XYZ file of C-alpha atoms in Angstrom:
727
model
C 23.893 -12.726 -84.022
C 20.904 -15.055 -84.074
C 21.154 -15.532 -80.264
C 20.678 -11.847 -79.461
C 16.890 -12.060 -78.983
C 17.356 -14.791 -76.325
C 19.957 -12.720 -74.491
C 17.653 -9.709 -74.666
C 14.850 -11.818 -73.187
C 17.017 -12.876 -70.238
C 18.064 -9.264 -69.683
C 14.440 -8.081 -69.771
C 13.415 -10.863 -67.334
C 16.231 -9.949 -64.955
C 15.416 -6.247 -65.147
C 11.724 -6.895 -64.472
C 12.682 -9.067 -61.498
C 14.838 -6.278 -60.103
C 12.041 -3.773 -60.702
C 9.581 -6.049 -58.869
C 12.073 -6.412 -56.038
C 12.340 -2.622 -55.801
C 8.553 -2.427 -55.686
C 7.727 -5.254 -53.280
C 10.983 -5.728 -51.364
C 12.301 -9.145 -50.326
C 10.055 -11.867 -48.934
C 12.637 -13.013 -46.381
C 14.450 -10.439 -44.263
C 17.598 -12.570 -44.198
C 17.994 -11.618 -47.875
C 18.201 -7.903 -47.094
C 21.552 -6.497 -48.130
C 21.599 -4.140 -45.143
C 20.224 -6.719 -42.739
C 21.391 -4.871 -39.588
C 19.534 -1.658 -40.461
C 16.223 -0.984 -38.705
C 15.356 1.585 -41.388
C 15.873 -1.024 -44.121
C 13.721 -3.485 -42.181
C 10.850 -0.990 -41.892
C 11.191 0.088 -45.521
C 10.932 -3.518 -46.689
C 7.753 -3.939 -44.636
C 6.365 -0.710 -46.070
C 7.015 -1.735 -49.681
C 5.311 -5.080 -49.235
C 2.392 -3.668 -47.260
C 1.768 -1.121 -50.033
C 1.299 -4.045 -52.424
C -1.010 -5.890 -49.971
C 1.798 -8.333 -49.155
C 1.266 -8.454 -45.399
C 3.452 -11.506 -44.699
C 7.280 -11.577 -44.667
C 9.651 -14.206 -43.317
C 12.656 -13.914 -41.051
C 13.916 -17.422 -41.689
C 11.242 -19.682 -40.184
C 9.554 -16.791 -38.363
C 6.588 -15.051 -39.981
C 6.115 -11.287 -39.626
C 2.521 -10.176 -40.176
C 1.194 -6.617 -40.592
C -2.514 -6.101 -39.929
C -4.124 -4.639 -43.092
C -7.335 -3.685 -41.230
C -9.308 -4.833 -44.262
C -10.377 -8.093 -45.880
C -7.836 -9.585 -48.291
C -8.726 -12.361 -50.743
C -5.885 -14.610 -49.644
C -7.681 -17.071 -47.349
C -9.811 -19.107 -49.745
C -9.798 -22.914 -50.022
C -7.736 -22.513 -53.189
C -5.075 -20.702 -51.162
C -5.160 -23.445 -48.565
C -4.603 -26.094 -51.244
C -1.729 -24.065 -52.672
C 0.163 -24.288 -49.356
C -0.803 -27.849 -48.498
C 2.192 -30.193 -48.481
C 4.466 -27.682 -50.236
C 8.024 -26.927 -49.099
C 8.190 -23.860 -46.839
C 10.092 -21.620 -49.261
C 8.465 -22.789 -52.497
C 5.578 -20.354 -52.127
C 5.244 -16.801 -50.893
C 5.105 -16.133 -47.117
C 1.731 -16.881 -45.534
C 0.181 -17.939 -42.229
C -0.887 -21.128 -44.000
C 2.763 -21.987 -44.666
C 3.497 -21.789 -40.933
C 0.439 -23.936 -40.163
C 1.324 -26.539 -42.820
C 5.009 -26.676 -41.890
C 4.152 -27.274 -38.205
C 1.617 -29.935 -39.132
C 4.047 -31.799 -41.416
C 6.779 -31.675 -38.740
C 4.314 -33.134 -36.268
C 3.421 -35.923 -38.730
C 6.880 -36.816 -40.025
C 8.974 -36.274 -36.883
C 6.311 -37.446 -34.410
C 7.192 -34.498 -32.180
C 4.729 -32.128 -30.575
C 4.743 -28.650 -32.093
C 3.870 -25.156 -30.851
C 3.023 -22.003 -32.770
C 3.649 -18.836 -30.775
C 1.682 -15.742 -31.800
C 2.914 -12.497 -30.238
C 2.780 -8.814 -31.046
C 1.287 -5.577 -29.807
C -2.400 -5.027 -29.243
C -4.294 -4.787 -32.541
C -1.630 -6.591 -34.565
C -4.039 -9.359 -35.572
C -2.989 -12.228 -33.291
C -6.516 -13.494 -32.607
C -7.350 -13.501 -36.319
C -4.107 -15.343 -37.031
C -5.005 -18.115 -34.575
C -8.421 -18.452 -36.221
C -6.812 -18.723 -39.686
C -4.576 -21.536 -38.436
C -7.537 -23.475 -37.011
C -9.508 -22.913 -40.239
C -6.572 -24.252 -42.253
C -6.482 -27.476 -40.246
C -10.264 -27.809 -40.429
C -10.117 -27.776 -44.247
C -6.876 -29.618 -45.014
C -6.653 -32.375 -42.377
C -8.099 -35.884 -42.913
C -11.767 -36.121 -42.003
C -14.426 -38.493 -40.727
C -17.822 -37.872 -39.146
C -16.284 -37.771 -35.683
C -13.396 -35.598 -36.874
C -15.814 -33.182 -38.536
C -17.556 -32.734 -35.174
C -14.234 -31.990 -33.475
C -13.300 -29.569 -36.242
C -16.611 -27.738 -35.863
C -16.194 -27.476 -32.104
C -12.617 -26.243 -32.400
C -13.772 -23.515 -34.757
C -16.958 -22.648 -32.862
C -15.148 -22.324 -29.531
C -13.622 -19.105 -30.887
C -16.749 -16.923 -31.175
C -17.886 -18.021 -27.700
C -14.535 -17.291 -26.073
C -14.330 -13.976 -27.929
C -17.821 -12.974 -26.784
C -16.967 -13.598 -23.137
C -13.261 -12.750 -23.211
C -12.794 -10.022 -25.829
C -13.666 -6.332 -25.804
C -13.265 -3.108 -27.721
C -10.198 -1.181 -26.569
C -8.610 2.002 -27.852
C -6.318 -0.073 -30.049
C -8.581 -2.834 -31.265
C -12.305 -3.505 -31.731
C -11.854 -7.188 -30.852
C -9.043 -7.246 -28.321
C -8.459 -10.467 -26.381
C -8.614 -9.641 -22.687
C -7.294 -13.052 -21.658
C -4.419 -15.283 -22.625
C -5.141 -18.543 -24.420
C -3.156 -21.686 -25.048
C -4.927 -24.276 -27.183
C -3.804 -27.865 -27.670
C -5.069 -29.585 -30.823
C -4.686 -33.364 -30.583
C -4.033 -35.353 -33.787
C -4.302 -39.125 -34.116
C -1.739 -41.297 -35.890
C -3.520 -40.624 -39.194
C -3.049 -36.874 -38.763
C -6.737 -36.150 -38.066
C -7.711 -33.709 -35.287
C -9.479 -35.810 -32.650
C -9.583 -33.498 -29.640
C -8.460 -30.298 -28.048
C -7.933 -28.490 -24.782
C -7.883 -24.778 -23.914
C -5.960 -23.205 -21.080
C -6.969 -19.650 -20.171
C -5.134 -17.197 -17.940
C -5.102 -13.547 -16.837
C -8.713 -12.667 -17.648
C -9.028 -8.892 -17.201
C -11.784 -9.107 -14.570
C -11.486 -5.408 -13.697
C -13.101 -4.614 -17.076
C -16.388 -6.020 -15.732
C -16.797 -3.020 -13.419
C -14.659 -0.336 -15.081
C -13.618 0.649 -18.602
C -11.357 3.469 -19.766
C -12.869 6.222 -21.886
C -13.426 4.948 -25.434
C -13.488 1.290 -24.397
C -16.261 -1.245 -23.773
C -17.019 -4.090 -21.419
C -16.873 -7.660 -22.732
C -18.792 -8.213 -26.002
C -21.373 -10.618 -24.558
C -23.191 -7.903 -22.610
C -23.836 -5.780 -25.704
C -24.571 -8.811 -27.902
C -27.218 -10.019 -25.460
C -28.934 -6.623 -25.259
C -28.847 -6.017 -29.032
C -29.603 -9.521 -30.282
C -31.463 -11.278 -27.490
C -35.072 -12.200 -28.213
C -37.774 -10.137 -26.481
C -38.937 -13.097 -24.371
C -35.376 -13.817 -23.277
C -34.724 -10.229 -22.212
C -38.026 -10.129 -20.361
C -37.117 -13.281 -18.414
C -33.746 -11.745 -17.561
C -35.264 -8.410 -16.541
C -33.247 -6.523 -19.167
C -34.055 -3.869 -21.754
C -32.275 -3.079 -25.020
C -30.487 0.108 -23.955
C -26.923 -0.408 -22.757
C -27.084 3.136 -21.385
C -29.248 1.859 -18.520
C -26.475 -0.291 -17.045
C -23.703 1.255 -14.970
C -21.148 -1.411 -15.868
C -21.601 -0.686 -19.602
C -21.267 3.110 -19.696
C -17.954 3.788 -17.957
C -16.162 4.032 -21.312
C -18.952 6.142 -22.896
C -19.014 4.160 -26.138
C -21.636 1.445 -25.731
C -22.423 1.581 -29.464
C -19.643 1.190 -32.026
C -20.374 1.565 -35.745
C -17.751 -1.005 -36.735
C -19.249 -3.713 -34.483
C -22.542 -5.427 -35.322
C -23.571 -6.852 -31.950
C -26.874 -8.172 -33.295
C -25.186 -10.349 -35.936
C -22.481 -11.442 -33.511
C -25.211 -12.622 -31.111
C -26.573 -14.978 -33.793
C -23.079 -16.404 -34.374
C -22.489 -16.909 -30.655
C -25.923 -18.474 -30.115
C -25.270 -20.979 -32.908
C -21.754 -21.684 -31.626
C -23.086 -22.506 -28.146
C -25.261 -25.212 -29.682
C -22.338 -26.681 -31.620
C -20.201 -26.996 -28.482
C -22.883 -28.955 -26.622
C -24.888 -26.277 -24.796
C -28.536 -27.234 -24.473
C -31.307 -24.659 -23.912
C -31.100 -24.970 -20.122
C -27.330 -24.435 -20.164
C -27.760 -21.290 -22.257
C -30.519 -19.917 -20.012
C -28.438 -20.502 -16.876
C -25.362 -18.920 -18.462
C -27.246 -15.839 -19.628
C -28.901 -15.508 -16.217
C -25.424 -15.059 -14.767
C -24.527 -12.492 -17.457
C -27.725 -10.584 -16.658
C -27.053 -10.800 -12.916
C -23.761 -8.950 -13.403
C -25.610 -6.114 -15.165
C -28.193 -5.924 -12.366
C -25.457 -6.033 -9.759
C -23.836 -2.973 -11.317
C -27.107 -1.080 -10.837
C -27.322 -1.813 -7.109
C -26.974 1.526 -5.310
C -26.378 2.445 -1.664
C -27.067 5.359 0.694
C -25.789 6.097 4.214
C -27.981 5.904 7.277
C -27.541 8.126 10.330
C -24.660 5.996 11.609
C -22.819 6.174 8.269
C -23.654 2.564 7.417
C -24.612 1.586 3.860
C -28.198 0.693 2.992
C -29.448 -0.688 -0.347
C -31.695 1.812 -2.171
C -32.491 -0.218 -5.313
C -34.812 -2.971 -4.170
C -35.827 -3.989 -7.721
C -32.263 -4.941 -8.557
C -32.112 -7.173 -5.479
C -35.297 -8.954 -6.605
C -33.895 -9.563 -10.101
C -30.591 -10.785 -8.663
C -32.310 -13.122 -6.233
C -34.372 -14.652 -9.039
C -31.518 -14.955 -11.572
C -29.070 -16.439 -9.068
C -31.743 -18.378 -7.165
C -30.734 -16.994 -3.777
C -32.653 -15.509 -0.849
C -33.216 -11.788 -1.459
C -33.049 -10.812 2.231
C -29.783 -12.682 2.768
C -28.346 -11.177 -0.443
C -29.254 -7.629 0.606
C -27.698 -8.077 4.038
C -24.593 -9.698 2.556
C -23.977 -6.645 0.353
C -23.957 -4.253 3.329
C -22.334 -6.406 6.024
C -19.074 -8.270 6.363
C -18.931 -11.515 8.321
C -16.004 -11.810 10.693
C -15.080 -14.980 12.547
C -13.150 -14.220 15.732
C -12.313 -16.842 18.344
C -14.965 -19.157 16.957
C -17.711 -16.513 17.022
C -19.384 -15.006 13.946
C -19.859 -11.255 13.881
C -21.615 -9.185 11.197
C -19.883 -5.847 10.769
C -21.788 -3.088 8.862
C -20.123 -1.600 5.779
C -19.893 2.067 4.828
C -20.659 3.313 1.305
C -17.145 2.751 -0.016
C -16.924 -0.744 1.444
C -20.353 -1.713 0.120
C -19.432 -0.551 -3.392
C -16.211 -2.569 -3.124
C -18.153 -5.667 -2.023
C -20.624 -5.289 -4.911
C -17.861 -4.907 -7.506
C -15.814 -7.753 -6.021
C -18.859 -10.018 -6.285
C -19.442 -8.987 -9.924
C -15.816 -9.718 -10.836
C -15.857 -13.030 -8.989
C -19.088 -14.163 -10.661
C -17.883 -13.239 -14.149
C -14.326 -14.524 -13.700
C -15.420 -17.884 -12.328
C -18.118 -18.235 -14.972
C -15.515 -17.638 -17.681
C -13.356 -20.422 -16.219
C -16.433 -22.668 -16.064
C -17.167 -21.836 -19.705
C -13.658 -22.871 -20.753
C -14.077 -26.143 -18.822
C -17.397 -26.766 -20.563
C -15.769 -26.176 -23.947
C -12.926 -28.513 -23.014
C -15.415 -31.274 -22.228
C -16.921 -30.897 -25.693
C -13.433 -30.987 -27.283
C -12.181 -34.004 -25.330
C -11.383 -37.163 -27.313
C -14.384 -39.492 -27.160
C -13.379 -42.329 -29.461
C -13.109 -45.977 -28.429
C -9.816 -46.479 -30.267
C -7.313 -46.177 -27.418
C -4.477 -46.760 -29.892
C -5.356 -43.471 -31.565
C -5.395 -41.636 -28.251
C -2.183 -43.226 -27.021
C -0.358 -42.203 -30.188
C -1.854 -38.726 -30.388
C 0.430 -35.817 -31.156
C -0.214 -32.297 -29.932
C 0.083 -28.997 -31.735
C -0.045 -26.048 -29.336
C -1.286 -22.602 -30.274
C -0.339 -19.766 -27.902
C -2.272 -16.524 -28.355
C -1.235 -14.064 -25.659
C -2.178 -10.483 -24.871
C -0.620 -7.911 -27.156
C 1.889 -5.339 -25.924
C -0.064 -2.263 -24.787
C 0.885 1.376 -24.333
C -1.933 3.736 -23.359
C -2.033 7.253 -21.963
C -2.596 5.704 -18.525
C -0.868 2.346 -18.030
C -1.772 0.450 -14.881
C -1.563 -3.032 -13.375
C -3.231 -4.764 -16.329
C -0.795 -3.287 -18.871
C 2.082 -4.145 -16.551
C 1.039 -7.829 -16.468
C 0.418 -7.927 -20.222
C 3.698 -6.266 -21.138
C 5.636 -8.341 -18.624
C 4.289 -11.498 -20.282
C 5.337 -10.177 -23.701
C 8.726 -9.230 -22.341
C 9.294 -12.776 -21.101
C 8.685 -14.089 -24.590
C 11.261 -11.667 -25.961
C 13.684 -13.015 -23.317
C 14.206 -9.639 -21.706
C 13.531 -10.030 -17.997
C 12.265 -7.145 -15.877
C 13.592 -7.116 -12.304
C 11.318 -5.121 -9.593
C 11.532 -1.957 -8.116
C 13.920 0.748 -6.914
C 16.010 -1.125 -4.342
C 16.865 -4.023 -6.640
C 17.092 -2.323 -10.060
C 18.216 1.206 -9.285
C 21.354 0.679 -11.368
C 19.578 -1.014 -14.267
C 19.603 1.119 -17.450
C 16.081 -0.046 -18.350
C 14.437 1.129 -15.102
C 13.741 4.792 -14.336
C 11.824 6.543 -11.541
C 11.368 10.188 -10.611
C 14.002 9.783 -7.930
C 16.555 8.079 -10.183
C 15.958 10.237 -13.271
C 17.731 13.390 -14.372
C 16.070 16.823 -14.430
C 14.614 16.257 -17.908
C 13.132 12.901 -16.863
C 11.635 14.335 -13.663
C 9.607 16.865 -15.629
C 7.704 14.130 -17.456
C 7.755 11.379 -14.819
C 5.673 11.836 -11.674
C 6.558 10.564 -8.221
C 3.813 7.968 -8.571
C 5.226 6.572 -11.843
C 8.073 4.405 -13.016
C 9.342 3.798 -16.538
C 10.475 0.556 -18.114
C 12.421 0.356 -21.357
C 10.710 -2.655 -22.928
C 11.812 -4.499 -26.028
C 8.968 -2.743 -27.843
C 9.608 0.721 -26.409
C 9.387 2.896 -23.301
C 6.281 2.680 -21.117
C 5.384 4.828 -18.099
C 3.366 2.961 -15.450
C 1.288 4.733 -12.822
C 1.153 3.057 -9.408
C -2.001 4.933 -8.380
C -4.637 2.233 -7.855
C -2.083 -0.229 -9.235
C -3.575 -3.203 -7.446
C -6.988 -1.893 -6.408
C -8.804 -2.801 -9.634
C -7.699 -6.394 -9.328
C -8.190 -6.577 -5.579
C -11.367 -8.639 -5.599
C -11.217 -10.387 -2.243
C -14.708 -11.725 -1.670
C -16.190 -11.319 1.789
C -17.122 -14.612 3.400
C -20.890 -14.005 3.545
C -21.024 -13.154 -0.187
C -19.167 -16.368 -0.932
C -21.599 -18.260 1.301
C -24.681 -16.981 -0.509
C -23.178 -17.866 -3.905
C -22.450 -21.371 -2.610
C -26.181 -21.654 -1.857
C -27.184 -20.471 -5.352
C -29.838 -22.512 -7.128
C -28.323 -21.586 -10.500
C -26.412 -24.788 -11.437
C -23.531 -22.908 -13.051
C -23.108 -20.476 -10.160
C -23.331 -23.374 -7.726
C -20.477 -25.133 -9.555
C -18.398 -21.952 -9.653
C -18.661 -21.398 -5.889
C -17.819 -24.653 -4.151
C -18.831 -24.813 -0.483
C -15.653 -26.732 0.305
C -13.807 -23.400 -0.107
C -15.431 -22.177 3.095
C -14.151 -25.069 5.176
C -11.188 -26.576 3.366
C -9.396 -23.199 3.041
C -9.810 -22.356 7.140
C -8.537 -25.923 7.706
C -5.773 -25.804 4.973
C -4.621 -22.400 6.163
C -4.439 -23.524 9.789
C -2.483 -26.591 8.762
C -0.074 -24.527 6.672
C 0.441 -22.042 9.497
C 1.040 -24.877 11.968
C 3.615 -26.529 9.698
C 5.282 -23.191 9.006
C 5.497 -22.332 12.703
C 7.094 -25.682 13.491
C 9.838 -25.111 10.933
C 10.492 -21.483 11.822
C 13.894 -20.599 13.301
C 14.138 -18.609 16.580
C 15.776 -15.735 14.698
C 13.001 -15.563 12.107
C 10.345 -15.899 14.788
C 11.830 -12.878 16.583
C 11.850 -10.974 13.290
C 8.177 -11.719 12.667
C 7.199 -10.790 16.213
C 8.930 -7.432 15.851
C 7.281 -6.814 12.489
C 3.856 -7.531 13.989
C 4.515 -4.998 16.767
C 5.631 -2.418 14.187
C 2.478 -3.034 12.159
C 0.197 -2.587 15.175
C 1.890 0.685 16.108
C 2.572 2.355 12.760
C 0.463 0.806 9.973
C -1.802 3.395 8.286
C -0.559 5.986 10.799
C 2.970 6.974 9.765
C 3.970 7.768 6.197
C 7.310 5.991 6.108
C 6.076 2.773 7.716
C 5.488 0.948 4.357
C 9.135 1.528 3.403
C 10.191 -0.413 6.512
C 8.034 -3.460 5.784
C 10.248 -5.259 3.208
C 13.452 -4.533 5.165
C 14.569 -6.902 7.875
C 15.094 -5.415 11.325
C 18.764 -5.626 12.341
C 19.687 -7.042 15.761
C 21.810 -3.961 16.472
C 23.189 -1.072 14.438
C 26.324 -0.776 16.588
C 28.604 -3.591 17.621
C 30.597 -3.587 20.888
C 33.686 -2.558 18.930
C 31.865 0.655 17.913
C 30.923 1.576 21.494
C 33.630 3.101 23.711
C 35.070 0.587 26.176
C 34.683 3.080 29.055
C 30.944 3.166 28.386
C 30.743 -0.614 28.429
C 32.645 -0.622 31.737
C 30.280 1.974 33.237
C 27.360 -0.177 32.228
C 29.036 -3.003 34.140
C 28.798 -5.184 31.085
C 24.972 -5.014 30.969
C 23.628 -6.928 27.995
C 22.598 -4.448 25.316
C 19.511 -5.471 23.370
C 19.998 -2.810 20.665
C 22.275 0.118 19.833
C 21.874 2.731 17.104
C 23.459 6.059 16.052
C 21.091 9.007 16.613
C 21.056 12.791 16.428
C 19.990 14.655 19.571
C 18.576 18.177 19.294
C 19.612 20.512 22.139
C 16.905 21.993 24.300
C 18.417 25.448 23.744
C 18.749 26.395 20.090
C 17.961 22.889 18.824
C 21.519 22.299 17.649
C 22.027 18.736 16.326
C 24.499 16.584 18.253
C 25.686 13.101 17.273
C 24.922 10.510 19.941
C 24.493 6.788 20.433
C 21.270 5.339 21.858
C 21.853 2.133 23.799
C 18.970 -0.049 24.961
C 19.599 -2.297 27.974
C 17.175 -4.414 29.954
C 16.004 -1.688 32.364
C 17.083 1.628 30.870
C 18.089 3.519 27.746
C 21.377 5.413 27.611
C 22.451 8.413 25.540
C 26.176 8.344 24.875
C 28.663 10.841 23.414
C 31.889 8.980 22.658
C 33.280 8.111 26.136
C 30.690 10.142 28.079
C 27.463 8.724 29.458
C 25.229 11.787 28.885
C 21.854 10.548 30.149
C 20.157 7.477 31.615
C 16.415 7.037 31.082
C 14.851 4.355 33.254
C 11.992 2.666 31.447
C 9.927 3.132 34.591
C 10.308 6.905 34.106
C 9.573 6.787 30.368
C 6.001 8.129 30.269
C 5.566 8.115 26.506
C 7.083 8.355 23.027
C 5.852 10.802 20.384
C 6.355 10.813 16.616
C 4.703 12.650 13.744
C 2.503 11.061 11.106
C 4.836 12.255 8.336
C 7.942 10.619 6.877
C 10.505 12.322 9.144
C 12.669 10.314 11.543
C 12.262 12.440 14.683
C 10.869 11.150 17.961
C 10.519 12.476 21.495
C 11.119 10.468 24.663
C 8.920 11.884 27.415
C 10.616 11.473 30.806
C 9.048 11.863 34.284
C 10.656 14.854 36.076
C 10.620 14.234 39.847
C 13.358 16.743 40.749
C 15.463 19.511 39.192
C 18.253 17.049 38.397
C 16.131 15.539 35.631
C 16.962 16.998 32.209
C 13.459 16.743 30.739
C 12.263 15.171 27.514
C 14.671 14.137 24.750
C 14.338 14.999 21.041
C 16.108 12.441 18.857
C 16.411 11.476 15.216
C 17.151 7.969 13.903
C 17.598 6.910 10.282
C 15.835 3.692 11.293
C 13.000 5.210 13.307
C 10.452 2.383 12.818
C 13.006 -0.246 13.785
C 14.359 1.815 16.714
C 10.978 2.560 18.255
C 9.772 -1.016 17.763
C 12.820 -2.310 19.662
C 12.280 0.314 22.385
C 8.575 -0.493 22.687
C 9.374 -4.183 23.162
C 12.240 -3.886 25.667
C 10.554 -1.106 27.686
C 7.086 -2.693 27.324
C 5.653 0.598 26.037
C 3.470 -0.844 23.241
C 0.556 1.445 24.105
C 2.633 4.524 24.889
C 3.716 5.523 21.374
C 1.671 8.514 20.228
C 1.517 9.430 16.536
C 0.729 13.112 16.168
C -0.406 15.323 13.330
C 0.677 18.957 13.257
C 2.841 19.345 16.360
C 4.388 17.684 19.411
C 4.736 19.391 22.804
C 7.523 18.321 25.148
C 9.085 19.390 28.466
C 12.399 21.232 28.247
C 12.985 21.081 32.004
C 11.937 22.996 35.130
C 8.400 23.416 33.830
C 9.368 24.931 30.471
C 7.694 23.685 27.281
C 9.006 23.172 23.760
C 7.070 22.625 20.530
C 7.946 20.820 17.297
C 5.855 21.804 14.267
C 5.512 19.268 11.430
C 4.425 20.274 7.924
C 4.454 18.326 4.642
C 6.802 19.507 1.904
C 8.979 18.387 -0.972
C 12.131 17.556 1.018
C 13.234 17.043 4.610
C 14.205 20.266 6.437
C 14.818 20.652 10.198
C 15.538 24.091 11.668
C 14.655 26.467 14.482
C 11.785 28.733 13.416
C 11.402 32.442 14.213
C 8.699 31.650 16.771
C 11.202 29.572 18.727
C 9.687 26.233 17.724
C 11.603 23.429 16.049
C 10.259 23.318 12.479
C 10.272 20.008 10.599
C 9.281 19.820 6.914
C 8.847 16.238 5.682
C 7.904 14.864 2.250
C 4.580 13.047 1.963
C 4.970 9.545 0.525
C 1.253 9.010 -0.275
C 1.429 5.767 1.598
C -1.588 6.164 3.890
């Protein structure tokens, strides 16, 4: 009876532990009783999050939930608590991951990597900073090591200023991927580092979605820059005055203090070895992008673009140290080199705006890469102890873009989500022809009636690991199409701004013409006769149909077939009548009668000197290429074409109306064998043709939702063809 109080104490302790478990859940998901239940998983997260327990393990993996507020769990005392302690001895924390990786690196002498992934706004960038801060505090130190630690930490605010932006999901969203190597010597002290950047979202420089901002540095400079600095850069405080900063209509954000962030960035630049001249040159480039966005154009009488904002050209010329006249002309002309001669072709308004934006993206993108290189130089190991360097171990830190789902998802989201998908080991395969049977790929064409109502013809849907995302292909590549015209590249190569001059190497202008020629020469030498013939035919098709016929783009990725009908599919009597002429191409076609336009199945055979229309064993018509005066097709996506034939006597049957399922291929083959490259006419609206004996027929073409071919009440042949939005 005397032991009862002890038993009661154990019971009370056990009950309180169970109560706590009910309140805060389990700290490792492998301990969940219903470990296969998604609902149980989410409920466990919810319980812990409610108690400000944002970290939970899944074995050695850490799940983190962004609290969107400051938690007092990152002090030096917390760091000491996790230092050198077994992984499961203490509650889940980012510091436990950092310490466990560090100890594995030290004891096993094996390089380590911490992968940080999750959707946009999950807190990945903050997590990477916490890991670096942990190493800065807990690793062995010396004067040299302290410098490296400072530079590792101070590289973050600089990279965030130039590479992060406010998005709809996150006030400090990384708009580039980052892999950082931290190098540790044999004593376990950080002695160097290296940063690899990729996929900078350059399109943000010239365009932002509603509710989003450009990169932080622009706003920080305007808000925090000293008056003298802004005056030298030709800038004023108001972000509203700069076209590249107002596309998202939220230049000011209450939760972001750009003025304070400027002070942090300015100090960080000094720590990572930027002197005053470096800073001035860097900010001159930042300012030049803002001025470039304010360059405006107007059309002259010939429709050519002219610059209307002369002040902006003066600022740009001074900031980039280039000739203002050459810069102005380079923005409204494109240099073309043809047969060794240089020609300056004037640009229209749309082309000039494209050139301006392409230059802005190129300047900013290359400067960002230069900035990373500059940081890497400051992080590089500089000690004299080669033993330390030779025995250095590396801990990698991968901070990628977060998974993004917006109302309008375009090329950037596709790249970001594809990268995330790779890390989840679910591979996306590409487009309709190759993945039409894949359950995770849906288009308007492949979907059921319910899907078609919410999925446009210009969209496709992918079932990602993290959920369904609709992608719009409208402008899919345009925002990232930043091909820089040669003359703009030339003027940047001549820039007197040292940073710009490094970013635009003149060797590009010569080494790339020479490298390309060499590559083409080597490629041509290795090319097979069959592939050479394929390429030649594709070039002919491009010259005839590109940007003129709607269904041309669909033919581009498909190889042209030598023939669609083998000799065993052509009646032997026909082959005998042709006296065994070599056929260059044969294809099934539909011929529309001259009277009533009834469709008849035929075969079109192309020989060296003539084309033949065949019905089973009957040779219905011979068309000598010498008598073929022209070929007509519509600009729509139908497969009809008309062969116009010279009528010298009443025996001639007149023009021929045909339909081929492979119209681009068929007409390309015909154009080559008949040498009628310049005789294919692409018409909009209607085609007139000769029925025979002076009579005329008309085919009317109109766009619609599906292909329909029928005789109209007015006696014309009416063709309704879907528009593919390809031109």
